[in-house]
Amino acid sequence: MAEYDVIIIGGGPGGYVCAIRCAQLGLKTACVEGRGALGGTCLNVGCIPSKALLHASHSYHEAHTNFEKMGLMGGAVSVDMPKMMEYKQSVIDANVNGIEFLFKKNKVDYLRGWGKITAKGEVSVDGEVHKAKNIVIATGSEVAPLKGVEVDQETVIDSTGALALSEVPKRMVVIGAGVIGLEMGSVYARLGAEVTVVEYLDHITPGMDGELQKTLLRSLKKQGIKFVLGAAVSGVEVKKGVAKVNYTLRKNGSEASLEAEKVLLATGRKPFTDGLGLEEMGIATTKRGQVETDGVWRTNVEGIYAIGDVIEGPMLAHKAEEEGIAVAESIAGQAGHVNYEVIPGVIYTTPEVASVGKTEADLKDEGRAYKVGKFSFMGNGRAKAVFGSEGFVKILADKETDRILGCHLMGPMAGELIHEICVAMEFGASAEDIARTCHAHPTFSEAVREAALACGDGAIHA
Ligand code: NAI
């Protein structure tokens, strides 16, 4: 048995970042992880491996669509899935090993096994009890089941299965046009599968700016992905390795089905709290199974905190990291803070899509007067040079004060460009502040500046 200032249960982006921050602040810290590798869903079966496959499939797609146009001739590039998976695994391993190194460097104890809270200030790890003045629950999320759909990881797969296919399926049906569905659907469509996405709502990517939803949908359709919108999947039947996906069209109640060799279930995730001892400890949860916390990540039981996917809010690795740092600082007696108004969201399709702050729908609901500055990547020289002129930057600013309230963009490196706006928003900047900042030429970032100019007297290249 060891005694700690803090034990964090869960070694994903929320948990491991929290552990490192606690150690940096002089707290004796341990992090419990049961999956046999640090990094959680994100590093092992989520963000990082999917980005490896997105990069590989994008490169393949480029080789087939744009290489010749640039005078790059040669034999046709073909797909070797086992090799692609080896590459993906090497990316995972490098990242996971990096965290173990950081734990050693910061003197964080890595407790291997599944953690359970057995009493206030006590965590049992596979039966061995450790004491802690503070406990942080950072156990993340798992795939939410869908009635009538049984994931067997053979024919019907979830995101974990989709990251480990040994061959490209002929046909793939994706259930759910959220982030996972569109990213993994893109991977297999680029590699040659006939991909159809079936989505309950009449639009894709719930919660995103409406104009972005439409533009992204158009772009994905152009890439060959088919969509059935407004369709509720009621069940999947599998016979001899072929799945029949049954769905009901919401507008008229008619029923239809699609067949495919692989079905990807991507209809959301739910908090993962199995075996944690929440009930025994009387730790309050919401109706949706999230651990309830107050504004500073305290649960209703003294000395027990929770962060990341297991609590309310967007299930995003970077939101969990922010909370991990903030809760560590709170425990150390500092003023831990997360600005939930400035949490960017990125979808790593091609083109990438990124958003931060309010959408137009939010501002209309709030009755706030705003202005829109928009600039198309068609007017950006660098984008034209890399076949990336599809998409736009849209900045929303307060009509009176010009303060930036949100930004929604689709285009090359959107996931990087959004951070200029995040920093601006953290500093309470106006659109004019960005418009008057010199941006290097030729860069994609110039499109952000042009959108900011469009909030004032007008963009130059539009
Ligand atoms: P999601 O919540 O983003 O999307 C699920 C979609 O499934 C919704 O559009 C929903 O309307 C639809 N749906 C639900 N039931 C349905 C039914 N019966 N028939 C047809 N459609 C149905 O969930 P997703 O994509 O599984 O992602 C889970 C979480 O992981 C999200 O919170 C997401 O933000 C996060 N994530 C983030 C990534 C990123 O930041 N790039 C990458 C991957 C995941």
XYZ file of C-alpha atoms and ligand atoms in Angstrom:
506
model
C 0.000 0.000 0.000
C 1.200 3.459 -0.880
C -0.063 6.874 0.219
C -0.585 9.679 -2.247
C -1.812 13.266 -2.385
C -3.739 12.399 -5.554
C -4.736 9.199 -7.310
C -6.199 9.622 -10.757
C -8.264 6.744 -12.100
C -7.854 6.603 -15.868
C -4.790 7.268 -18.001
C -6.428 8.975 -20.991
C -5.827 12.596 -22.043
C -7.776 13.890 -19.022
C -6.146 11.567 -16.496
C -2.548 11.538 -17.658
C -2.425 15.296 -18.170
C -3.941 15.785 -14.699
C -1.319 13.444 -13.222
C 1.578 15.312 -14.811
C 0.190 18.679 -13.685
C -0.331 17.396 -10.115
C 3.278 16.187 -10.019
C 4.530 19.506 -11.419
C 2.711 21.225 -8.564
C 4.542 19.108 -6.004
C 1.787 16.605 -5.228
C 2.652 12.939 -4.758
C 0.672 11.402 -7.595
C -0.357 8.049 -9.029
C -2.373 7.243 -12.135
C -4.338 4.000 -12.419
C -4.854 2.449 -15.840
C -6.275 -0.976 -16.642
C -6.026 -1.309 -20.431
C -2.325 -2.134 -20.343
C -1.333 1.109 -22.061
C -1.558 4.773 -21.152
C -3.332 7.264 -23.399
C -6.934 6.063 -23.123
C -9.305 5.841 -26.047
C -7.678 8.839 -27.717
C -4.207 7.392 -28.162
C -5.059 3.700 -28.412
C -8.344 3.422 -30.285
C -9.453 6.958 -31.138
C -7.991 10.283 -32.186
C -4.409 9.234 -32.862
C -4.898 5.979 -34.825
C -7.743 7.548 -36.798
C -5.490 10.442 -37.759
C -2.864 7.953 -38.942
C -5.443 6.232 -41.166
C -6.825 9.570 -42.342
C -3.310 10.634 -43.319
C -2.583 7.362 -45.121
C -5.904 7.287 -46.979
C -5.630 10.982 -47.863
C -2.162 10.389 -49.324
C -3.543 7.460 -51.357
C -6.405 9.616 -52.588
C -3.989 12.415 -53.516
C -1.822 9.957 -55.437
C -4.843 8.925 -57.495
C -6.501 12.289 -57.965
C -3.897 15.062 -57.937
C -0.426 13.626 -58.564
C -0.786 13.487 -62.343
C -2.066 17.052 -62.411
C 1.194 18.136 -60.791
C 3.294 16.170 -63.240
C 4.008 13.358 -60.801
C 3.776 10.256 -62.946
C 4.373 6.627 -62.101
C 2.791 3.304 -61.353
C -0.552 3.278 -59.565
C -0.250 3.252 -55.780
C -2.035 0.294 -54.210
C -3.259 -0.429 -50.684
C -1.562 -2.939 -48.375
C -3.866 -2.954 -45.348
C -1.654 -4.994 -42.988
C 1.195 -2.570 -43.711
C -1.084 0.415 -43.148
C -2.132 -1.083 -39.815
C 1.544 -1.592 -38.865
C 2.147 2.089 -39.551
C -0.918 3.005 -37.473
C 0.352 0.812 -34.601
C 3.790 2.416 -34.734
C 2.163 5.824 -34.333
C 0.155 4.565 -31.331
C 3.213 2.960 -29.725
C 5.335 6.071 -30.093
C 2.682 8.198 -28.416
C 1.908 5.721 -25.633
C 5.595 5.225 -24.819
C 5.956 8.983 -24.726
C 3.478 9.192 -21.857
C 5.257 6.490 -19.863
C 8.427 8.517 -20.314
C 6.673 11.677 -19.113
C 5.376 9.822 -16.042
C 8.902 8.714 -15.151
C 10.283 12.178 -15.781
C 7.645 13.766 -13.527
C 7.747 10.971 -10.914
C 4.133 9.933 -11.397
C 3.509 6.345 -10.263
C 1.777 4.277 -12.944
C -0.495 1.752 -11.191
C -1.413 -0.969 -13.695
C -4.857 -2.485 -13.184
C -8.495 -1.509 -12.815
C -9.204 0.984 -10.048
C -12.164 0.971 -7.710
C -12.992 3.525 -5.032
C -13.514 1.418 -1.919
C -13.784 4.190 0.676
C -13.130 7.929 0.983
C -9.424 8.315 0.295
C -8.983 4.709 -0.810
C -8.515 3.209 -4.261
C -8.130 -0.486 -4.800
C -6.168 -1.472 -7.912
C -6.948 -5.054 -8.858
C -7.386 -5.749 -5.122
C -4.378 -3.803 -3.782
C -5.468 -0.800 -1.714
C -3.768 2.610 -2.007
C -4.510 5.706 0.065
C -5.033 9.175 -1.417
C -6.072 12.532 0.001
C -7.753 13.277 -3.315
C -9.171 11.008 -6.015
C -9.865 12.119 -9.579
C -12.188 10.022 -11.738
C -11.060 10.270 -15.359
C -12.433 7.017 -16.736
C -13.671 8.404 -20.059
C -16.347 6.929 -22.267
C -17.274 3.847 -24.266
C -19.365 3.204 -27.371
C -23.069 3.617 -26.617
C -25.127 0.614 -27.709
C -27.962 0.966 -30.231
C -31.054 -1.200 -29.871
C -31.207 -3.923 -32.514
C -27.534 -3.550 -33.448
C -25.065 -6.040 -32.034
C -21.407 -5.159 -32.470
C -19.456 -8.363 -33.211
C -16.308 -6.550 -34.499
C -16.515 -8.817 -37.575
C -19.378 -7.589 -39.721
C -20.784 -4.967 -37.365
C -17.966 -2.873 -35.983
C -17.553 0.163 -33.765
C -14.805 2.776 -33.982
C -12.294 0.357 -32.430
C -13.079 -2.284 -35.055
C -12.948 0.314 -37.829
C -9.355 1.095 -36.871
C -8.283 -2.517 -37.315
C -9.771 -3.851 -40.561
C -7.576 -6.316 -42.422
C -9.015 -5.410 -45.816
C -11.042 -2.683 -47.482
C -14.692 -3.786 -47.567
C -16.604 -3.582 -50.840
C -19.535 -1.858 -49.153
C -19.724 -0.127 -45.786
C -22.789 1.336 -44.091
C -22.053 3.884 -41.401
C -24.792 4.469 -38.827
C -24.558 8.082 -37.660
C -23.214 11.172 -39.466
C -21.347 12.479 -36.423
C -17.619 12.960 -36.107
C -16.633 9.273 -35.988
C -18.950 8.287 -38.839
C -17.619 10.970 -41.170
C -13.940 10.522 -40.327
C -13.927 6.714 -40.592
C -16.377 6.788 -43.513
C -13.903 9.096 -45.293
C -11.013 6.698 -44.648
C -12.751 3.721 -46.250
C -14.344 5.728 -49.068
C -10.889 7.010 -50.044
C -9.518 3.478 -49.943
C -12.203 2.310 -52.372
C -15.210 1.124 -50.332
C -18.738 2.148 -51.346
C -19.739 4.046 -48.224
C -23.316 4.993 -47.300
C -23.996 6.999 -44.154
C -27.433 6.635 -42.575
C -28.306 9.510 -40.248
C -31.339 10.054 -38.014
C -31.377 13.839 -38.395
C -32.042 15.743 -41.624
C -28.504 17.074 -41.530
C -25.039 15.859 -40.626
C -22.835 16.772 -37.618
C -25.388 17.858 -35.008
C -24.662 21.155 -33.267
C -22.423 22.526 -36.005
C -23.004 25.780 -37.902
C -25.738 25.136 -40.483
C -23.804 26.522 -43.444
C -20.823 24.329 -42.574
C -23.091 21.289 -42.325
C -24.384 21.896 -45.849
C -20.971 22.659 -47.359
C -19.340 19.619 -45.756
C -22.204 17.376 -46.881
C -21.804 18.621 -50.464
C -18.075 18.037 -50.352
C -18.364 14.506 -48.943
C -20.992 13.613 -51.557
C -18.624 14.862 -54.256
C -16.032 12.474 -52.848
C -18.450 9.604 -53.473
C -19.932 9.070 -50.018
C -23.698 8.482 -50.142
C -26.063 9.775 -47.470
C -29.512 8.702 -46.306
C -30.692 11.498 -44.030
C -33.729 11.560 -41.765
C -33.511 7.803 -41.340
C -33.636 5.949 -38.015
C -31.776 2.660 -38.044
C -33.942 0.094 -36.285
C -31.708 -2.952 -36.507
C -29.004 -4.882 -38.320
C -29.284 -8.534 -39.358
C -26.164 -10.465 -40.305
C -26.256 -13.513 -42.576
C -23.146 -15.207 -43.954
C -20.961 -12.166 -43.426
C -23.363 -9.718 -45.082
C -25.292 -7.238 -42.999
C -28.750 -5.891 -43.735
C -29.250 -2.478 -42.152
C -32.935 -1.729 -41.627
C -34.100 1.831 -41.277
C -37.278 3.899 -41.197
C -37.547 7.174 -43.073
C -38.807 9.674 -40.525
C -40.776 11.879 -42.936
C -43.217 9.153 -44.063
C -42.510 6.125 -41.874
C -41.529 3.973 -44.854
C -39.041 1.209 -44.251
C -36.003 0.331 -46.291
C -32.704 -1.465 -45.957
C -29.135 -1.468 -47.203
C -26.679 -4.338 -47.487
C -22.990 -4.178 -46.736
C -19.981 -6.293 -45.843
C -19.231 -3.966 -42.911
C -21.472 -1.800 -40.763
C -19.912 0.862 -38.574
C -21.929 1.866 -35.521
C -21.126 5.522 -34.785
C -24.133 6.843 -32.899
C -22.352 8.248 -29.886
C -20.503 7.344 -26.709
C -21.493 7.095 -23.061
C -19.598 7.616 -19.802
C -17.540 4.619 -18.670
C -18.011 3.975 -14.954
C -18.189 0.157 -14.698
C -16.693 -1.290 -11.527
C -15.682 2.125 -10.162
C -17.761 1.804 -7.007
C -19.890 4.892 -7.688
C -23.068 3.449 -6.204
C -21.402 2.001 -3.122
C -19.746 5.385 -2.519
C -23.004 7.288 -3.093
C -21.424 9.376 -5.869
C -24.255 11.145 -7.712
C -24.725 10.620 -11.435
C -26.987 12.264 -14.010
C -29.768 10.490 -15.924
C -27.279 9.975 -18.747
C -24.850 8.212 -16.418
C -22.376 11.106 -16.148
C -20.691 11.717 -12.798
C -22.214 14.896 -11.389
C -19.774 17.692 -10.576
C -19.951 21.313 -9.446
C -18.169 24.187 -11.200
C -14.779 23.020 -9.940
C -15.079 19.308 -10.781
C -15.976 18.185 -7.234
C -18.423 15.304 -6.907
C -20.871 15.212 -4.011
C -18.348 13.139 -2.013
C -15.559 15.169 -0.430
C -12.116 14.565 -1.881
C -13.452 12.908 -5.050
C -13.349 14.811 -8.329
C -14.275 13.924 -11.920
C -13.190 15.239 -15.317
C -13.405 14.497 -19.055
C -15.887 12.331 -20.966
C -17.259 10.871 -17.729
C -18.804 14.251 -16.802
C -21.011 16.697 -18.702
C -19.872 18.571 -21.792
C -18.404 17.698 -25.179
C -16.543 14.393 -25.317
C -13.284 15.844 -26.562
C -9.748 14.942 -25.531
C -8.704 18.592 -25.290
C -11.672 19.482 -23.075
C -10.615 16.631 -20.765
C -7.011 17.898 -20.780
C -8.148 21.390 -19.814
C -10.166 19.976 -16.952
C -7.234 17.754 -15.926
C -4.949 20.760 -15.582
C -7.591 22.871 -13.855
C -8.562 20.222 -11.294
C -4.882 19.614 -10.473
C -4.472 23.326 -9.867
C -7.638 23.416 -7.705
C -6.367 20.499 -5.603
C -3.039 22.294 -5.192
C -4.887 25.340 -3.866
C -4.669 27.403 -7.048
C -7.532 28.832 -9.092
C -8.110 26.122 -11.701
C -10.196 27.459 -14.556
C -11.619 26.234 -17.880
C -13.179 28.646 -20.351
C -15.939 26.474 -21.795
C -16.812 29.264 -24.248
C -13.568 28.667 -26.118
C -13.311 24.921 -26.742
C -12.643 24.308 -30.432
C -14.117 21.345 -32.292
C -12.444 19.815 -35.330
C -13.516 17.170 -37.832
C -10.529 15.714 -39.645
C -12.187 15.057 -42.981
C -10.793 16.583 -46.161
C -11.423 19.454 -46.178
C -11.085 19.770 -42.416
C -13.813 21.508 -40.495
C -13.309 23.533 -37.324
C -15.499 25.608 -35.063
C -15.239 27.616 -31.895
C -17.651 29.775 -29.928
C -21.199 30.649 -30.866
C -22.981 29.573 -34.021
C -25.410 31.863 -35.821
C -28.241 29.717 -34.433
C -26.931 30.285 -30.869
C -26.760 34.052 -31.399
C -30.248 34.191 -32.895
C -31.577 32.244 -29.894
C -29.857 34.702 -27.570
C -31.251 37.652 -29.561
C -27.747 39.073 -29.870
C -27.018 41.398 -32.778
C -24.029 40.109 -34.744
C -22.250 40.538 -38.039
C -20.754 37.944 -40.333
C -17.394 38.200 -42.071
C -16.938 35.452 -44.611
C -14.130 34.601 -46.970
C -13.882 31.739 -49.449
C -10.676 29.750 -49.878
C -11.215 30.366 -53.627
C -9.566 33.728 -52.979
C -6.552 32.259 -51.175
C -3.462 31.739 -53.322
C -1.892 29.039 -51.190
C -5.133 27.027 -51.103
C -5.314 27.096 -54.912
C -1.758 25.726 -55.120
C -2.661 22.647 -53.067
C -6.123 21.891 -54.552
C -7.612 23.215 -51.309
C -9.865 26.047 -52.434
C -13.076 24.371 -51.258
C -14.564 25.918 -48.125
C -14.618 29.217 -46.273
C -13.861 31.043 -43.055
C -16.798 32.634 -41.270
C -16.208 34.937 -38.333
C -19.116 36.062 -36.173
C -18.603 39.313 -34.278
C -20.762 41.472 -32.039
C -22.518 44.066 -34.191
C -21.746 46.943 -31.838
C -18.409 46.122 -30.249
C -16.851 43.990 -33.045
C -15.785 41.430 -30.395
C -15.319 37.972 -31.914
C -18.057 35.601 -30.772
C -17.372 32.546 -32.908
C -15.686 31.178 -35.996
C -16.663 28.348 -38.328
C -14.384 27.223 -41.084
C -13.871 24.515 -43.603
C -10.704 24.279 -45.620
C -7.062 23.228 -45.607
C -5.609 22.954 -42.094
C -8.844 24.257 -40.568
C -7.966 22.433 -37.357
C -4.807 24.528 -37.055
C -6.263 27.823 -38.286
C -8.991 27.829 -35.639
C -6.467 28.453 -32.876
C -5.752 31.982 -34.040
C -9.400 32.682 -33.287
C -9.244 30.812 -29.966
C -6.351 32.983 -28.784
C -8.130 36.098 -30.053
C -11.282 35.128 -28.165
C -9.324 34.440 -24.963
C -7.968 37.980 -25.221
C -11.424 39.415 -25.952
C -10.195 40.576 -29.367
C -12.274 42.304 -31.998
C -12.414 41.229 -35.636
C -10.454 44.414 -36.400
C -7.603 43.193 -34.152
C -7.162 40.204 -36.455
C -7.713 42.266 -39.576
C -4.901 44.641 -38.531
C -2.460 41.850 -37.749
C 0.053 41.195 -40.525
C -0.380 37.617 -41.816
C 2.412 35.991 -43.807
C 1.856 35.463 -47.513
C 1.127 32.972 -48.932
C -0.586 31.138 -46.064
C -4.003 29.652 -45.416
C -4.139 31.982 -42.397
C -4.642 34.912 -44.758
C -8.179 33.597 -45.267
C -8.808 34.126 -41.544
C -7.580 37.691 -41.812
C -9.736 38.277 -44.897
C -12.807 37.019 -43.020
C -11.926 39.439 -40.226
C -11.601 42.237 -42.808
C -15.019 41.218 -44.120
C -16.443 42.047 -40.676
C -15.371 45.637 -41.358
C -14.877 47.471 -44.663
C -14.484 44.300 -46.690
C -12.024 41.599 -47.677
C -9.352 42.482 -50.233
C -9.402 39.347 -52.375
C -13.158 38.819 -52.587
P -21.928 11.872 -32.429
O -22.765 12.162 -31.259
O -20.945 12.873 -32.929
O -22.877 11.489 -33.679
C -23.788 10.429 -33.634
C -24.786 10.569 -34.764
O -25.589 9.382 -34.815
C -25.753 11.734 -34.574
O -25.724 12.531 -35.738
C -27.084 11.056 -34.342
O -28.188 11.810 -34.816
C -26.935 9.744 -35.113
N -27.842 8.664 -34.696
C -28.165 8.310 -33.426
N -29.022 7.250 -33.439
C -29.248 6.917 -34.731
C -30.033 5.907 -35.401
N -30.763 5.014 -34.727
N -30.025 5.858 -36.738
C -29.282 6.764 -37.455
N -28.527 7.718 -36.881
C -28.492 7.805 -35.534
O -21.213 10.484 -32.075
P -19.880 9.787 -32.611
O -19.570 10.208 -34.002
O -20.099 8.341 -32.326
O -18.757 10.370 -31.672
C -18.787 10.126 -30.270
C -18.023 11.199 -29.539
O -16.645 11.142 -29.836
C -18.511 12.587 -29.880
O -18.735 13.291 -28.693
C -17.391 13.186 -30.658
O -17.279 14.576 -30.421
C -16.168 12.429 -30.140
N -15.166 12.359 -31.199
C -14.503 13.491 -31.543
C -13.605 13.480 -32.572
C -12.946 14.752 -32.970
O -12.923 15.687 -32.176
N -12.403 14.873 -34.177
C -13.305 12.266 -33.333
C -14.099 11.153 -32.915
C -14.975 11.217 -31.875
